[in-house]
Coordinates of C-alpha atoms and ligand atoms in Angstrom, one line a residue:
M1 CA 0.0 0.0 0.0
S2 CA 2.4 2.7 1.1
G3 CA 5.4 1.5 -0.9
L4 CA 7.7 3.2 1.6
H5 CA 9.8 0.3 2.6
I6 CA 12.8 -1.4 1.1
P7 CA 12.5 -5.2 1.2
L8 CA 15.7 -7.2 1.5
A9 CA 14.2 -10.3 -0.2
G10 CA 11.0 -12.4 -0.2
P11 CA 10.1 -13.9 3.2
D12 CA 10.9 -17.6 2.9
G13 CA 14.4 -18.4 4.0
I14 CA 15.4 -14.8 4.7
R15 CA 17.9 -14.7 7.5
T16 CA 20.3 -12.6 9.6
D17 CA 23.3 -14.3 11.3
H18 CA 21.2 -15.9 14.0
A19 CA 17.6 -15.7 12.7
E20 CA 15.9 -17.5 9.9
N21 CA 12.4 -17.5 8.5
L22 CA 10.3 -20.4 7.4
L23 CA 7.2 -19.0 5.7
A24 CA 3.9 -20.7 6.6
P25 CA 1.5 -21.4 3.7
N26 CA -1.3 -19.1 4.7
P27 CA -1.2 -16.2 2.3
S28 CA -4.1 -13.7 2.3
E29 CA -4.9 -10.1 2.0
M30 CA -4.2 -9.7 5.8
T31 CA -1.2 -12.1 6.1
L32 CA 0.7 -11.1 2.9
E33 CA 2.7 -14.1 1.7
G34 CA 1.9 -15.9 5.0
T35 CA 3.1 -16.0 8.6
N36 CA 6.8 -15.8 9.2
T37 CA 8.0 -18.5 11.7
W38 CA 11.4 -17.3 13.0
V39 CA 14.1 -19.7 14.2
I40 CA 16.6 -18.0 16.5
G41 CA 19.9 -19.5 17.5
T42 CA 22.4 -22.1 16.3
D43 CA 22.6 -25.3 18.3
E44 CA 19.9 -24.4 20.7
V45 CA 17.1 -22.4 19.3
V46 CA 13.9 -20.6 20.2
V47 CA 11.1 -20.6 17.7
V48 CA 9.0 -17.4 17.4
D49 CA 5.4 -17.8 16.1
P50 CA 4.9 -21.4 14.9
G51 CA 2.1 -20.0 12.7
P52 CA -1.3 -21.5 12.0
D53 CA -2.2 -25.0 12.9
D54 CA -0.9 -26.4 9.6
E55 CA 0.7 -29.9 10.1
A56 CA 2.8 -29.7 6.9
H57 CA 4.3 -26.3 8.0
L58 CA 5.0 -27.5 11.5
Q59 CA 6.6 -30.7 10.2
R60 CA 8.7 -28.7 7.8
V61 CA 10.0 -26.6 10.7
V62 CA 10.8 -29.7 12.7
R63 CA 12.7 -31.3 9.7
H64 CA 14.5 -28.0 9.1
L65 CA 15.7 -27.9 12.8
G66 CA 17.3 -31.4 12.5
Q67 CA 19.3 -32.1 15.7
R68 CA 18.9 -28.6 17.0
R69 CA 17.0 -28.4 20.3
V70 CA 14.1 -26.0 20.8
T71 CA 14.3 -24.6 24.3
Q72 CA 11.2 -22.3 24.1
I73 CA 8.4 -21.3 21.7
L74 CA 7.6 -17.5 21.9
L75 CA 4.5 -15.7 20.5
T76 CA 4.6 -12.2 19.3
H77 CA 0.9 -12.1 20.1
G78 CA -2.1 -14.5 20.3
H79 CA -3.7 -14.0 16.9
H80 CA -4.5 -17.3 15.3
D81 CA -2.2 -16.9 12.3
H82 CA 0.8 -16.8 14.8
S83 CA -0.4 -19.0 17.6
G84 CA -2.7 -21.6 16.1
G85 CA 0.0 -24.2 15.6
A86 CA 1.8 -23.5 19.0
K87 CA 0.2 -26.3 20.9
R88 CA 0.9 -28.9 18.2
F89 CA 4.4 -27.6 17.7
A90 CA 5.1 -27.7 21.5
E91 CA 4.1 -31.4 21.4
L92 CA 6.4 -32.1 18.4
V93 CA 9.5 -30.5 19.9
G94 CA 8.8 -30.8 23.7
A95 CA 9.2 -27.1 24.5
P96 CA 7.0 -24.7 26.5
V97 CA 5.0 -21.9 24.9
R98 CA 5.5 -18.4 26.3
A99 CA 3.3 -15.4 25.6
L100 CA 2.0 -12.3 27.2
D101 CA -1.6 -13.6 27.3
P102 CA -1.9 -16.5 29.8
E103 CA -4.5 -18.1 27.5
H104 CA -1.7 -18.8 25.0
R105 CA 0.9 -20.1 27.4
L106 CA 1.7 -23.8 27.7
G107 CA 3.7 -25.3 30.5
G108 CA 6.1 -22.4 30.8
E109 CA 6.4 -19.1 32.4
G110 CA 4.8 -15.9 31.2
L111 CA 6.5 -13.4 29.0
A112 CA 6.5 -9.6 29.2
G113 CA 8.4 -6.5 28.3
G114 CA 11.8 -6.4 30.2
D115 CA 12.3 -10.1 30.1
V116 CA 15.5 -11.4 28.7
I117 CA 15.6 -14.8 27.0
E118 CA 18.9 -16.7 26.7
V119 CA 19.4 -19.3 24.1
G120 CA 22.8 -20.9 23.3
G121 CA 24.8 -17.8 24.4
L122 CA 22.4 -15.4 22.5
E123 CA 20.1 -12.9 24.1
L124 CA 16.6 -12.0 23.1
R125 CA 15.2 -8.9 24.8
V126 CA 11.4 -8.5 25.1
Y127 CA 9.6 -5.2 24.5
G128 CA 6.0 -4.7 25.4
T129 CA 4.4 -3.2 22.2
P130 CA 0.6 -3.1 22.6
G131 CA -1.5 -1.6 19.9
H132 CA -2.0 -4.0 17.0
S133 CA -3.3 -6.3 19.7
F134 CA -3.3 -5.8 23.5
D135 CA -0.7 -8.6 23.9
S136 CA 1.8 -7.7 21.2
L137 CA 5.5 -8.1 22.0
C138 CA 8.7 -7.4 20.0
F139 CA 12.0 -9.2 20.5
W140 CA 15.4 -7.5 20.1
L141 CA 18.3 -9.7 19.0
P142 CA 21.4 -7.7 19.9
A143 CA 23.8 -10.1 18.2
D144 CA 22.2 -9.2 14.8
L145 CA 21.0 -5.7 15.6
A146 CA 17.6 -7.0 14.6
M147 CA 14.1 -6.5 16.0
L148 CA 11.4 -9.1 15.5
T149 CA 8.3 -7.0 15.2
G150 CA 5.4 -9.5 14.9
D151 CA 2.4 -7.6 13.4
T152 CA 3.4 -4.3 15.0
V153 CA 5.4 -3.5 11.8
L154 CA 4.9 -5.6 8.7
G155 CA 7.4 -6.0 5.8
R156 CA 5.0 -4.3 3.4
G157 CA 2.0 -2.0 3.7
T158 CA 0.6 -1.1 7.1
T159 CA -0.7 -2.8 10.1
V160 CA -4.4 -2.9 11.1
I161 CA -5.5 -2.1 14.7
A162 CA -7.4 -5.3 15.6
P163 CA -10.5 -5.2 17.7
D164 CA -8.4 -6.3 20.7
G165 CA -5.9 -3.5 20.0
N166 CA -5.8 0.2 20.6
L167 CA -4.6 3.1 18.5
A168 CA -3.4 5.3 21.4
D169 CA -1.3 2.3 22.6
Y170 CA -0.1 1.7 19.0
L171 CA 1.0 5.3 18.5
R172 CA 3.0 5.2 21.8
T173 CA 4.5 1.8 20.7
L174 CA 5.6 3.3 17.3
D175 CA 7.3 6.1 19.2
L176 CA 8.9 3.7 21.6
L177 CA 10.1 1.4 18.7
R178 CA 11.5 4.4 16.8
A179 CA 13.4 5.7 19.9
T180 CA 14.6 2.2 20.7
A181 CA 15.7 1.4 17.2
E182 CA 17.7 4.6 17.1
E183 CA 19.3 4.1 20.5
L184 CA 20.2 0.5 19.8
G185 CA 21.4 1.1 16.3
A186 CA 18.9 -1.4 14.8
E187 CA 19.8 -2.5 11.3
T188 CA 16.9 -4.8 10.4
L189 CA 13.3 -5.4 11.3
L190 CA 12.1 -9.0 11.0
P191 CA 8.3 -8.8 10.7
G192 CA 5.5 -11.3 11.3
H193 CA 4.5 -11.0 7.6
G194 CA 6.4 -9.9 4.6
P195 CA 10.0 -9.4 3.9
A196 CA 12.7 -8.1 6.3
L197 CA 13.2 -4.3 6.4
A198 CA 16.8 -3.0 6.0
D199 CA 16.1 0.6 7.2
P200 CA 14.2 0.5 10.5
L201 CA 14.1 4.2 11.1
H202 CA 12.8 4.9 7.7
A203 CA 10.2 2.2 8.1
L204 CA 9.1 3.5 11.5
D205 CA 9.0 7.1 10.3
G206 CA 6.8 5.9 7.4
Y207 CA 4.4 4.1 9.8
I208 CA 4.2 7.2 12.1
A209 CA 3.6 9.5 9.2
H210 CA 1.0 7.2 7.7
R211 CA -0.9 7.1 11.0
R212 CA -0.9 10.9 11.3
E213 CA -2.0 11.3 7.7
R214 CA -4.9 8.8 8.1
L215 CA -6.1 10.6 11.3
D216 CA -6.0 13.9 9.5
Q217 CA -8.0 12.4 6.6
I218 CA -10.6 11.0 9.0
R219 CA -10.9 14.4 10.7
A220 CA -11.4 16.0 7.3
A221 CA -14.0 13.3 6.2
R222 CA -16.0 14.0 9.4
A223 CA -15.8 17.7 8.9
S224 CA -17.2 17.2 5.4
G225 CA -20.2 15.4 6.8
A226 CA -19.3 11.6 6.9
R227 CA -20.7 10.1 10.0
T228 CA -20.6 6.3 10.0
P229 CA -17.4 4.2 9.8
R230 CA -18.6 3.0 6.4
E231 CA -19.1 6.5 5.1
I232 CA -15.6 7.4 6.2
V233 CA -14.1 4.4 4.6
E234 CA -15.7 5.3 1.3
I235 CA -13.9 8.7 1.4
V236 CA -10.6 8.0 3.1
Y237 CA -10.0 4.5 1.7
A238 CA -11.4 5.2 -1.8
D239 CA -8.0 4.1 -3.3
V240 CA -7.9 0.8 -1.4
D241 CA -9.2 -2.4 -2.9
R242 CA -12.8 -3.0 -1.8
E243 CA -11.9 -6.4 -0.6
L244 CA -9.9 -4.7 2.1
W245 CA -12.7 -2.4 3.2
F246 CA -13.7 -4.6 6.1
A247 CA -10.1 -4.1 7.5
A248 CA -10.3 -0.4 6.7
E249 CA -13.6 -0.2 8.6
M250 CA -11.9 -1.9 11.6
S251 CA -9.1 0.7 11.3
V252 CA -11.6 3.6 11.1
R253 CA -13.4 2.3 14.2
A254 CA -10.1 2.3 16.1
Q255 CA -9.3 5.8 14.9
L256 CA -12.7 7.2 15.7
D257 CA -12.4 5.6 19.2
Y258 CA -9.0 7.3 19.5
L259 CA -10.2 10.8 18.3
D260 CA -13.3 10.7 20.5
R261 CA -11.1 10.2 23.5
L262 CA -8.8 13.1 22.8
Ligands
ZN301 ZN1 -0.5 -11.8 11.8

């Protein structure tokens, strides 16, 4: 949609020194090419977002891992396209599932901003990043100067604020990620969908600008007489494929909710 971001390559098999993506076969308008399942580490690994409950995908990940041991399964958030296969994958590899939302944990401890995960000498630092969903987390991999962003930042286009998310939280999260990426010298964003992004500050600036622009457009649409979310979508998202208008309407509701609380 925005065309602001510079992809490194297509999602399947993209990697940094210690992170590698295995793309799940669930492409759609909302999931782009599919869900990115990230394997982090060398001999010991953590797996981030097993993806949907798709046996062939989960088995492919297991085969790919070979002799490497999975110590933990982490979820960037509880949406089905990331978490649906977690229980089955946990059975296959004998590892606990950790997530912010207790509903999605299995056998292990919780997971929250400030936690540090250690795997085979690597560190993964957890950031609480609510907004897309209430339970969204990002994971910073210092060894690769890479941030795993789940659905908070996608490899292409923009993120939708889901019904369990919140735009005010999301705007704060984008500012936090922007400041964090700058402070830590982030070189790569590894998203939950779509290709990796090689210029984190540029990508985050684009996201922040896009949100401000949409809010301005919604204010203007209201000022010109549009009242219902649908009427606003017809004006503000006129250039967006009609098949995506249900998502746009979700986004408009989140934005109206935000504006009405200011
Ligand atoms: Zn997703």
